[in-house]
mmCIF file of C-alpha atoms and ligand atoms in Angstrom:
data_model
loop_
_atom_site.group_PDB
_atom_site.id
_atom_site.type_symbol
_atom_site.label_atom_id
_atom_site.label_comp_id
_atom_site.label_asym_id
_atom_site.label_seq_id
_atom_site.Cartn_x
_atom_site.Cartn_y
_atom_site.Cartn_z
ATOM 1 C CA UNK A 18 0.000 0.000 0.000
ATOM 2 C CA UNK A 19 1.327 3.409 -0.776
ATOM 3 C CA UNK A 20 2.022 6.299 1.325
ATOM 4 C CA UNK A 21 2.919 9.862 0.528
ATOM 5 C CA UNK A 22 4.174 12.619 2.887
ATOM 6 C CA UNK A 23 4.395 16.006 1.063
ATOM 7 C CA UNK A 24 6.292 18.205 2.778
ATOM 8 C CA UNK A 25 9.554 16.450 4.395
ATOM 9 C CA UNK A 26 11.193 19.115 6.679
ATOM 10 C CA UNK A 27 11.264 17.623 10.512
ATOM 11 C CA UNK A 28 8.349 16.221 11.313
ATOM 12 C CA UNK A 29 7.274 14.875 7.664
ATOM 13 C CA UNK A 30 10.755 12.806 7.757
ATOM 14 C CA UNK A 31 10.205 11.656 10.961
ATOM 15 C CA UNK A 32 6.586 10.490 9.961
ATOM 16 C CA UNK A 33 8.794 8.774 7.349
ATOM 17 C CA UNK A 34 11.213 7.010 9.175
ATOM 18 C CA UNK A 35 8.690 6.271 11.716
ATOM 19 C CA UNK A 36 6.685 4.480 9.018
ATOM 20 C CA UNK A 37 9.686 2.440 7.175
ATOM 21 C CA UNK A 38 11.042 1.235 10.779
ATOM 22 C CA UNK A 39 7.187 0.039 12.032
ATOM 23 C CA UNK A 40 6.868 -1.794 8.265
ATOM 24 C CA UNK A 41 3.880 1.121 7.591
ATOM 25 C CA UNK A 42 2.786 0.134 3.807
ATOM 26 C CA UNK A 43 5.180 -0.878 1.144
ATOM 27 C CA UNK A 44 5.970 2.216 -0.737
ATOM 28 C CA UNK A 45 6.374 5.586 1.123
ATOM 29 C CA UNK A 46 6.592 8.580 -1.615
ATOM 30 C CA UNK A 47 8.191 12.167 -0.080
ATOM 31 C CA UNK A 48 7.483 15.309 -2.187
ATOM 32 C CA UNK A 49 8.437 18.906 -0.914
ATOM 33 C CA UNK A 50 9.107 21.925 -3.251
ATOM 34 C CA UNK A 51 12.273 21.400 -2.016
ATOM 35 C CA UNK A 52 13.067 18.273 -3.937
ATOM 36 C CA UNK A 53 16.700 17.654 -3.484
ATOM 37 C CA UNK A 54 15.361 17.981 0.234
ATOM 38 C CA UNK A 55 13.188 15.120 -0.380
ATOM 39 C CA UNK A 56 15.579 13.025 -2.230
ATOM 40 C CA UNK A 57 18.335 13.459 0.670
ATOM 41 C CA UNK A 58 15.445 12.355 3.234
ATOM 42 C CA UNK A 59 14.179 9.801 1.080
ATOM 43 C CA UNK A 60 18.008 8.488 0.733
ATOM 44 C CA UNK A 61 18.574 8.744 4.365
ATOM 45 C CA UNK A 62 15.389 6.844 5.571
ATOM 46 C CA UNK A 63 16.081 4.189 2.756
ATOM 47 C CA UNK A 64 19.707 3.442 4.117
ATOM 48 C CA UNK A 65 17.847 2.407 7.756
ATOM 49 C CA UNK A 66 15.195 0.083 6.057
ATOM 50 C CA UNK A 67 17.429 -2.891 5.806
ATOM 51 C CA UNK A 68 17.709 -3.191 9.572
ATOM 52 C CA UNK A 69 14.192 -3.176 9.687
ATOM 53 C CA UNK A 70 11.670 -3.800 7.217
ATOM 54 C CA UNK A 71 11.077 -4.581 3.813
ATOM 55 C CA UNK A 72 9.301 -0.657 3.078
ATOM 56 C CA UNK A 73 10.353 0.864 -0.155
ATOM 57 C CA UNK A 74 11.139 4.682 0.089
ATOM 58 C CA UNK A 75 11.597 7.201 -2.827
ATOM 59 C CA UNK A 76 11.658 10.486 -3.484
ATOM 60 C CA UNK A 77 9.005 11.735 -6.462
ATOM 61 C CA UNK A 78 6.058 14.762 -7.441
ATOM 62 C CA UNK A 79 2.903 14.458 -7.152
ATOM 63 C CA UNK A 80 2.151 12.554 -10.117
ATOM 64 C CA UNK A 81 4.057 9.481 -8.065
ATOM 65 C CA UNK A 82 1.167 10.258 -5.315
ATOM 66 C CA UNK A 83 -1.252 8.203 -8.214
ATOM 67 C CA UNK A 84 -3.026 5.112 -5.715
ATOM 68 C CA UNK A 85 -1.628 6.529 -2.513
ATOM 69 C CA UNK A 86 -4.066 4.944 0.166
ATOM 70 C CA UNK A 87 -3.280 7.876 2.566
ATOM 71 C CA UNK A 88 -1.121 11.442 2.067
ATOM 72 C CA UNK A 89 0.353 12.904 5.267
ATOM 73 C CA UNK A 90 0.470 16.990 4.597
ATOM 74 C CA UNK A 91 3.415 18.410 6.371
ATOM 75 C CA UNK A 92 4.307 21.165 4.464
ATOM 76 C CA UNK A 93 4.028 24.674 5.884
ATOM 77 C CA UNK A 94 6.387 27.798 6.375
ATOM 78 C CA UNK A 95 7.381 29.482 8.977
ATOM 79 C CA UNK A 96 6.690 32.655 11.415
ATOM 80 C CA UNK A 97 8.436 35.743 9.892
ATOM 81 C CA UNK A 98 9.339 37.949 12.751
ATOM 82 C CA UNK A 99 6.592 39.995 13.669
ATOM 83 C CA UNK A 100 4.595 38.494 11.856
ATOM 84 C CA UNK A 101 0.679 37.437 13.522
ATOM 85 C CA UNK A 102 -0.683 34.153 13.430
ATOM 86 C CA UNK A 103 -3.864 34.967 11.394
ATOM 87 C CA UNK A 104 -1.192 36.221 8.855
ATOM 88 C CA UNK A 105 1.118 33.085 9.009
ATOM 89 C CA UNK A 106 -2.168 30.925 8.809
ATOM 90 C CA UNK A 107 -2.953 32.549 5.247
ATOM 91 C CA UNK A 108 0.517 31.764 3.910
ATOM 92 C CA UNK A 109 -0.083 28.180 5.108
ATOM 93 C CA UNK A 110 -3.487 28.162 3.507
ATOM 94 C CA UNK A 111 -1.666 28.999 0.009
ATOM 95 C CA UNK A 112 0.924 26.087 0.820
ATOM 96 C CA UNK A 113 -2.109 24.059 1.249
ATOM 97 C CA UNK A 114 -3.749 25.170 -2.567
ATOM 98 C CA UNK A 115 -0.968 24.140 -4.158
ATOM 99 C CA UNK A 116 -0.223 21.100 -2.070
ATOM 100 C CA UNK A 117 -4.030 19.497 -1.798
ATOM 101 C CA UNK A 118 -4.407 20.507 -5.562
ATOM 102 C CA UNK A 119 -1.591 18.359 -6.714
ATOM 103 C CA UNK A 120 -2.548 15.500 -4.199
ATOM 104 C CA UNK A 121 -6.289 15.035 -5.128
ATOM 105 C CA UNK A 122 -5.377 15.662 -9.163
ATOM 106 C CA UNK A 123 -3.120 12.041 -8.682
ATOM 107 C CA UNK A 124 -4.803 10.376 -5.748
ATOM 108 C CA UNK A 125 -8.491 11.212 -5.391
ATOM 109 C CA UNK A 126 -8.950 8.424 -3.159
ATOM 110 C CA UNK A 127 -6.529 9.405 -1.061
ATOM 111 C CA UNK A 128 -7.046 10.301 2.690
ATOM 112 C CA UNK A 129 -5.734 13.148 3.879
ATOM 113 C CA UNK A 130 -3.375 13.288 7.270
ATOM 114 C CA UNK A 131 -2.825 16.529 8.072
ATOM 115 C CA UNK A 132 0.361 17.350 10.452
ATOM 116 C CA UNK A 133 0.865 20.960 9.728
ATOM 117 C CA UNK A 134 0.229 23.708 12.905
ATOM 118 C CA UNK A 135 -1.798 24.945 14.039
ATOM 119 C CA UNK A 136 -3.027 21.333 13.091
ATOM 120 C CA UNK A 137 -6.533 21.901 13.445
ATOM 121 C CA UNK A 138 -7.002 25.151 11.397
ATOM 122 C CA UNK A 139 -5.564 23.928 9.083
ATOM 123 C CA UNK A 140 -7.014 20.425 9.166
ATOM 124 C CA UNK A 141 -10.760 22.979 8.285
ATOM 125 C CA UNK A 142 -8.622 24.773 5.633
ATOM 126 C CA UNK A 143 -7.614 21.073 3.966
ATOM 127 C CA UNK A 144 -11.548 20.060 4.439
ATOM 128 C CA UNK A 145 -12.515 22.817 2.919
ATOM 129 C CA UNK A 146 -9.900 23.100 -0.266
ATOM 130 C CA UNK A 147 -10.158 19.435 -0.960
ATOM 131 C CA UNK A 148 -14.086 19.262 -0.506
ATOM 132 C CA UNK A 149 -13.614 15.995 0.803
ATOM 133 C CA UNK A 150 -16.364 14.639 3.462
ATOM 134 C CA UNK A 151 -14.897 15.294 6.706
ATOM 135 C CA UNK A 152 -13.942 11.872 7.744
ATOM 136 C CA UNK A 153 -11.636 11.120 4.790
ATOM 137 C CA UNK A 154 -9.150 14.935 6.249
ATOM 138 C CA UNK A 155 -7.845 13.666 9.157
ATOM 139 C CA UNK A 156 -5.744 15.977 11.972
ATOM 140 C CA UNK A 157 -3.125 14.382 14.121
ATOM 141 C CA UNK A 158 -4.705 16.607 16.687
ATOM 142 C CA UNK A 159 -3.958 15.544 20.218
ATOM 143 C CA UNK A 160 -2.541 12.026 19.567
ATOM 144 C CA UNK A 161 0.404 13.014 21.159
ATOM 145 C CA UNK A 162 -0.709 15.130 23.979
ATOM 146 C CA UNK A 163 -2.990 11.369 24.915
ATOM 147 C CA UNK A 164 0.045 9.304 24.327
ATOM 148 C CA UNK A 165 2.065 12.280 27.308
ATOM 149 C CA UNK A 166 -1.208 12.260 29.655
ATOM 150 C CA UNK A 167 -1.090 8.284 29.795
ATOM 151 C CA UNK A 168 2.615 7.847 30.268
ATOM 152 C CA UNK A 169 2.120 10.978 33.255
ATOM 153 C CA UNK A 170 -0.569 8.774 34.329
ATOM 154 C CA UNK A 171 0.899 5.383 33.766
ATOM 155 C CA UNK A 172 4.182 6.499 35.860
ATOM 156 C CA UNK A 173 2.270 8.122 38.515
ATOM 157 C CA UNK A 174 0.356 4.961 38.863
ATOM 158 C CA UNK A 175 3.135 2.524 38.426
ATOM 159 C CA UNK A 176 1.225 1.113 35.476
ATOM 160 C CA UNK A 177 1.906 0.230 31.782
ATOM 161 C CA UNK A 178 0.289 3.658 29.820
ATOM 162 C CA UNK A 179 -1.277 1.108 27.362
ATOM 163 C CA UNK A 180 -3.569 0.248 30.590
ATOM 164 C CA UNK A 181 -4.516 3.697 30.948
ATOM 165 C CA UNK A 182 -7.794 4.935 29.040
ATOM 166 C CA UNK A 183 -7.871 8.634 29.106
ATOM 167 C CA UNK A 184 -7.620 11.682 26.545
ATOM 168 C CA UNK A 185 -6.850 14.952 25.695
ATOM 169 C CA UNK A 186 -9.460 16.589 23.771
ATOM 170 C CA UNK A 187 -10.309 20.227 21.980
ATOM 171 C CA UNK A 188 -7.420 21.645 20.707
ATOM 172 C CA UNK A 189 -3.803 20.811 20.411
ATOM 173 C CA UNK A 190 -2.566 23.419 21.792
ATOM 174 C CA UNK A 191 -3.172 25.747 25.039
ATOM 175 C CA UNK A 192 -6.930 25.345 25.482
ATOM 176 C CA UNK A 193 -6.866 21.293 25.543
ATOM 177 C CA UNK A 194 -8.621 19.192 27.932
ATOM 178 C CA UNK A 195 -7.515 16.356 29.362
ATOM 179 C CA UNK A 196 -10.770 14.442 30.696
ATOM 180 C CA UNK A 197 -10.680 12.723 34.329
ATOM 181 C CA UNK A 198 -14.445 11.674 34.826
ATOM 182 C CA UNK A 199 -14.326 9.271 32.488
ATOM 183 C CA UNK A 200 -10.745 8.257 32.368
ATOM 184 C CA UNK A 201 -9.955 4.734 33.358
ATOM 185 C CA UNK A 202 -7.417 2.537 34.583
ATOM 186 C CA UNK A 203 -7.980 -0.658 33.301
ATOM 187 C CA UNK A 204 -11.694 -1.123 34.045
ATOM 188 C CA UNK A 205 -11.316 1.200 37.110
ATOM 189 C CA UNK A 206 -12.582 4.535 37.255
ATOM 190 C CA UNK A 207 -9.054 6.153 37.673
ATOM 191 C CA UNK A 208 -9.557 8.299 39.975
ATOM 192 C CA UNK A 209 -10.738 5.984 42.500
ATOM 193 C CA UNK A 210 -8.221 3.273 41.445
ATOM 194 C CA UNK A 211 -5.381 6.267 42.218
ATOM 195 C CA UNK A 212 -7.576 6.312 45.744
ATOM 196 C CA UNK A 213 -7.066 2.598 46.339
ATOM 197 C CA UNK A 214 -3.381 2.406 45.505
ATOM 198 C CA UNK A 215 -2.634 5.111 47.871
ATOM 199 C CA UNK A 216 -1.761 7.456 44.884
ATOM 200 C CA UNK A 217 -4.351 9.658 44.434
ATOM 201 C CA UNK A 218 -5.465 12.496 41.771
ATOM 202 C CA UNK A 219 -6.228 15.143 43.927
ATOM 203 C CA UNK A 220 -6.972 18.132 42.096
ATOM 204 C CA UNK A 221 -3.205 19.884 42.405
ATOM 205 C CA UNK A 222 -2.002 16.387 40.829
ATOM 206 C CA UNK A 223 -4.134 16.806 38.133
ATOM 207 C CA UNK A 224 -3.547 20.342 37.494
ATOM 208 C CA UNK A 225 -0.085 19.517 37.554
ATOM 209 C CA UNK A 226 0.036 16.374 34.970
ATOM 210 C CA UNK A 227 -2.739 18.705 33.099
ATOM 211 C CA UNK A 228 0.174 21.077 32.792
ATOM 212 C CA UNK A 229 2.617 18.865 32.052
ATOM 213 C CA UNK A 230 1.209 17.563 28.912
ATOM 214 C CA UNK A 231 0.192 21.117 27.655
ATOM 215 C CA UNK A 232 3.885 22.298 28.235
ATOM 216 C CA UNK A 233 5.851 19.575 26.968
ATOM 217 C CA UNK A 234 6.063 20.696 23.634
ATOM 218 C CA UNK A 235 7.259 24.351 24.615
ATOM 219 C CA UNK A 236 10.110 22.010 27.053
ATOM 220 C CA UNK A 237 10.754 20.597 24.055
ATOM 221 C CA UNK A 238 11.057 23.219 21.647
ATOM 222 C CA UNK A 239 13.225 25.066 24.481
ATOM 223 C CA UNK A 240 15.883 22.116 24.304
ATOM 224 C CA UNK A 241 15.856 21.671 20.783
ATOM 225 C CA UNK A 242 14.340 23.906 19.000
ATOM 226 C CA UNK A 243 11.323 21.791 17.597
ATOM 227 C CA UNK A 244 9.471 18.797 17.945
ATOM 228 C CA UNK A 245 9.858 15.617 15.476
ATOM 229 C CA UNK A 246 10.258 12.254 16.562
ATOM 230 C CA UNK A 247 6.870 12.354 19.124
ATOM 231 C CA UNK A 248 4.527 13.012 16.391
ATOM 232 C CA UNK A 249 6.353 11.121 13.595
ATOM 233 C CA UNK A 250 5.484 8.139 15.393
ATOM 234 C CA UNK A 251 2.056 9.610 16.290
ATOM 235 C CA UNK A 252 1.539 10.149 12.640
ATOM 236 C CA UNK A 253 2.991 6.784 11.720
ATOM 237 C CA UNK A 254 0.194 5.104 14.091
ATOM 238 C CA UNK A 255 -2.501 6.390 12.802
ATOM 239 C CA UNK A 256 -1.870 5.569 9.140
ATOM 240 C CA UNK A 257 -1.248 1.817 10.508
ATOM 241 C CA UNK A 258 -4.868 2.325 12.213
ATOM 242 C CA UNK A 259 -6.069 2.963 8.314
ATOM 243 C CA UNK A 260 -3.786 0.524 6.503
ATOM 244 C CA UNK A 261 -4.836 -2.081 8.572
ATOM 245 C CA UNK A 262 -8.456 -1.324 9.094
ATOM 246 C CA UNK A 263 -7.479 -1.708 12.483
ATOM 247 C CA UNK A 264 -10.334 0.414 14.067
ATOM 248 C CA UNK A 265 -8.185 1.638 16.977
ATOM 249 C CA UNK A 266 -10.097 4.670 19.116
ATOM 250 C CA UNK A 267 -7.457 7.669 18.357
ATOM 251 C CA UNK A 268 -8.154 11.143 19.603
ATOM 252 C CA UNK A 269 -7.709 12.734 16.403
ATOM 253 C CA UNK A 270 -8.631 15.859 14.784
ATOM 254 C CA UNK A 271 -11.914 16.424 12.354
ATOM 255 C CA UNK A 272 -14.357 18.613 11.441
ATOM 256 C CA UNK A 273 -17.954 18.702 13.447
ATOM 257 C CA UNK A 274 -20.692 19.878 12.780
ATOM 258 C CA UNK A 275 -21.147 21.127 15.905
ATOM 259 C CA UNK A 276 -19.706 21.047 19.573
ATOM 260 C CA UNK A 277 -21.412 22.577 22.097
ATOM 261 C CA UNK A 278 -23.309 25.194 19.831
ATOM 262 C CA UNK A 279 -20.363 26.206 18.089
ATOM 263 C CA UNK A 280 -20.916 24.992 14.421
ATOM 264 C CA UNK A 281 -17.951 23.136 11.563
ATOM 265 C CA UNK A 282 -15.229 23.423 13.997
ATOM 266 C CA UNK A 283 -12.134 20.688 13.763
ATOM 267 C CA UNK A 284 -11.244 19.404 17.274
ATOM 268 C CA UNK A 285 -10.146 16.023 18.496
ATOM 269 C CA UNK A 286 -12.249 13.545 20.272
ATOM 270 C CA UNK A 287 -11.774 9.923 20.445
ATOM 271 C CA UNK A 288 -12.485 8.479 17.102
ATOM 272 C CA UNK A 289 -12.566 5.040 15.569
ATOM 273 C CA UNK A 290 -9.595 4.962 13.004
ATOM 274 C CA UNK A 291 -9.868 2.466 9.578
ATOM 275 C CA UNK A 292 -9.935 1.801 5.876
ATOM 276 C CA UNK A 293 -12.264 4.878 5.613
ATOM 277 C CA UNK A 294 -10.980 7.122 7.379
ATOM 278 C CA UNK A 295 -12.737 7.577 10.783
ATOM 279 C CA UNK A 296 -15.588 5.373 11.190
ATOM 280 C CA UNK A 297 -17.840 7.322 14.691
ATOM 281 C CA UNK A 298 -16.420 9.253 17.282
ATOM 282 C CA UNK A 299 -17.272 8.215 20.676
ATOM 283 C CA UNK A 300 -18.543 11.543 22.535
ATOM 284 C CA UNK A 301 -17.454 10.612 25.996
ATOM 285 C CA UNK A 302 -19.229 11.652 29.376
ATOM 286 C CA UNK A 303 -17.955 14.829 30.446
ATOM 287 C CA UNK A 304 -19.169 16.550 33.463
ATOM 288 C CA UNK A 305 -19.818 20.169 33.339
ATOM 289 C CA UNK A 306 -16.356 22.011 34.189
ATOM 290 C CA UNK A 307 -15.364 19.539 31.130
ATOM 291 C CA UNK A 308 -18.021 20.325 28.988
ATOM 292 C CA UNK A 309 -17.393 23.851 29.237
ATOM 293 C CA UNK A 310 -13.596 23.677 28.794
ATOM 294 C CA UNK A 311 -14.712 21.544 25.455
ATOM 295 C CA UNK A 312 -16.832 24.795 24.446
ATOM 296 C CA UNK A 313 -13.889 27.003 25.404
ATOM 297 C CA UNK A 314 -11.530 25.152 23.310
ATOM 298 C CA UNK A 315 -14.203 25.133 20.278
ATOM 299 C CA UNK A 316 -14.655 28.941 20.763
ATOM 300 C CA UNK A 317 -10.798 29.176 20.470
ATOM 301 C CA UNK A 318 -10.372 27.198 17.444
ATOM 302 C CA UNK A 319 -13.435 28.848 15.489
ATOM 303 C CA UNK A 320 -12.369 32.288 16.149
ATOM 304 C CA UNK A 321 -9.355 31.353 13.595
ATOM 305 C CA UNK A 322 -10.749 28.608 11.272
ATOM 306 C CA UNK A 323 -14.059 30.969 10.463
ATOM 307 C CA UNK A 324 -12.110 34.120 9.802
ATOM 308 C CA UNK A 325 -9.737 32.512 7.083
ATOM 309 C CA UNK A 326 -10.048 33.229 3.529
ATOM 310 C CA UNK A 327 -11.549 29.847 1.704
HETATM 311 P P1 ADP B 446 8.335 21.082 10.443
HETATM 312 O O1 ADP B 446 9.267 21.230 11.601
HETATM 313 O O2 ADP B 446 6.902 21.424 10.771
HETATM 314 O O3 ADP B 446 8.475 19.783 9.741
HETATM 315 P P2 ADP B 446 9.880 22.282 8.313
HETATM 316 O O4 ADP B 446 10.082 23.724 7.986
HETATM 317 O O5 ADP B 446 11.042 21.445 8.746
HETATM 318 O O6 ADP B 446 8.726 22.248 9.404
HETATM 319 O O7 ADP B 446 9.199 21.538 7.057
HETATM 320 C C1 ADP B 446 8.245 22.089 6.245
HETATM 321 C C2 ADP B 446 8.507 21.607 4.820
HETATM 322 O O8 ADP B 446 7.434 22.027 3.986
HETATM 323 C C3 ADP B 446 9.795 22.160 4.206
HETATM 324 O O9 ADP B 446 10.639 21.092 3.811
HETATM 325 C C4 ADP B 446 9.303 22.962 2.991
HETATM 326 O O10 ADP B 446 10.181 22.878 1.874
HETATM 327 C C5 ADP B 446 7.971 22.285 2.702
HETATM 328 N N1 ADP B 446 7.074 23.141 1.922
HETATM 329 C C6 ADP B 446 6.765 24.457 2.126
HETATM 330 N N2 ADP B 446 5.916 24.887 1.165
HETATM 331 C C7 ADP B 446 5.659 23.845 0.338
HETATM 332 C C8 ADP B 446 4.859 23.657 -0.821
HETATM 333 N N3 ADP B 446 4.129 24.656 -1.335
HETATM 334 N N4 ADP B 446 4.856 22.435 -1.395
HETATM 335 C C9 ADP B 446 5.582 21.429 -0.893
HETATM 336 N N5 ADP B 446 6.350 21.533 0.199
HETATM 337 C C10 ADP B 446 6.404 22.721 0.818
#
């Protein structure tokens, strides 16, 4: 099965080598305008596959994109000093003409990952260029920040994080949510399995892993200037959810029709992840501090995606 990635600066190479070290498809196909960029990654990233996998990796345009099962868009340009975000978000809208124009003229049937931030603005911008119904444009949203909440949670607890069920939702970025009332460990509620351990999530805890997760990427960035190899794999993982039909819940990012009165707004919530694209999204129970902090986060999002020039 054939994957492209069009844009291959940090994260789309990492998404890359991600893909050709988990055995992600057969064929992974890297475009950027840059293309001796793309031939250099797609060199680099073919040099590791023999200690891994069998995945072939190539460099090509969009016309190579023909029968691509899913394309991961990580193409985008950068802040010019001074400039706003509502500014930078139009430049990234024109990346995405160009980019979702030569992706749906060679793979139609192609389902669209989208990586590039603000992820979910731009996610709506890619919905709305490609017309595509809104489960086949797909956000990486807050995989990550869900994958950092349930390792907090899993070390706190002294448990594996694939035992932990609990999310970040809204945006990724500063107005997420990470949801306790329904979050489970194992079968436990988790807050009253922290109780029975002796460990428990009072609400400074909370706050505090809450925090955590919303900061690391600024620790991150701080260190090392940006962040790669977290959502590579993160991006990697959901196109093996899709390859495989695998129907794994992902919090992920897509366009809904409406979240708590606020109408077409892309946010994550936990979704079921196949051939399709996503198949439902399971709404979870939030109590009303959540549900509000959901709103918030909607309000946040919209106030960018419905003031952008489509
Ligand atoms: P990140 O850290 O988000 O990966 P980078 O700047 O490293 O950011 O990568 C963004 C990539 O997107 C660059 O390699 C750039 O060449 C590519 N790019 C920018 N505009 C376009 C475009 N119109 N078409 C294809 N690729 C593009």
């Amino acid at each position: 099965m054939k994957i492209g990635i069009v844009g291959t600066g940090m994260v789309g190479s990492a998404a890359g080598y991600a893909m050709a070290l988990m055995g992600v498809g057969t064929q992974i196909v890297l475009v950027d305008a840059d293309a001796a960029l793309a031939r250099a990654q797609a060199q680099d990233i073919a040099h590791a596959v023999p200690f891994a996998t069998t995945v072939a990796i190539r460099a090509g345009d969009y016309a190579d994109l023909g029968d691509a099962a899913v394309v991961i868009i990580a193409a985008g340009v950068s802040q010019k000093p001074g400039e706003d975000r509502l500014a930078l978000l139009e430049r990234n809208v024109e990346v995405f003409r160009s980019v979702i124009g030569g992706v749906m003229e060679a793979a139609p049937d192609a389902i669209l990952l989208i990586a590039t931030n603000p992820v979910d603005v731009m996610t709506f911008a890619a919905r709305q260029i490609s017309g595509l119904p809104p489960e086949r444009v797909i956000g990486s949203g807050t995989i990550l920040d869900t994958a950092r909440l349930r390792s907090l949670l899993g070390d706190h607890l002294g448990i594996a994080p694939n035992s932990v069920h609990a999310y970040v939702l809204g945006e990724h970025g500063d107005s997420e949510l990470a949801v306790w009332s329904s979050a489970m460990a194992g079968s436990v509620p988790i807050v009253s399995f922290a109780e029975q351990i002796g460990r428990p999530l009072d609400q400074a805890t909370r706050t505090r892993i809450a925090e955590e997760v919303r900061g690391a990427a600024y620790t991150i960035i701080k260190g090392k200037g940006a962040t790669w190899y977290g959502i590579g794999a993160g991006l990697a993982r959901i196109v093996q959810s899709i390859t495989d039909d695998e129907r794994t819940v992902l919090s992920v990012s897509q366009v809904n029709v409406d979240i708590e009165g606020v109408r077409d707004v892309p946010l994550s919530l936990p979704r079921i992840v196949g051939r399709e694209g996503i198949i439902a999204t399971l709404m979870p129970d939030l109590d009303e501090t959540e549900r509000a902090a959901l709103k918030r986060s909607a309000e946040v999002i919209s106030a960018f995606s419905s003031r952008l020039s489509l």
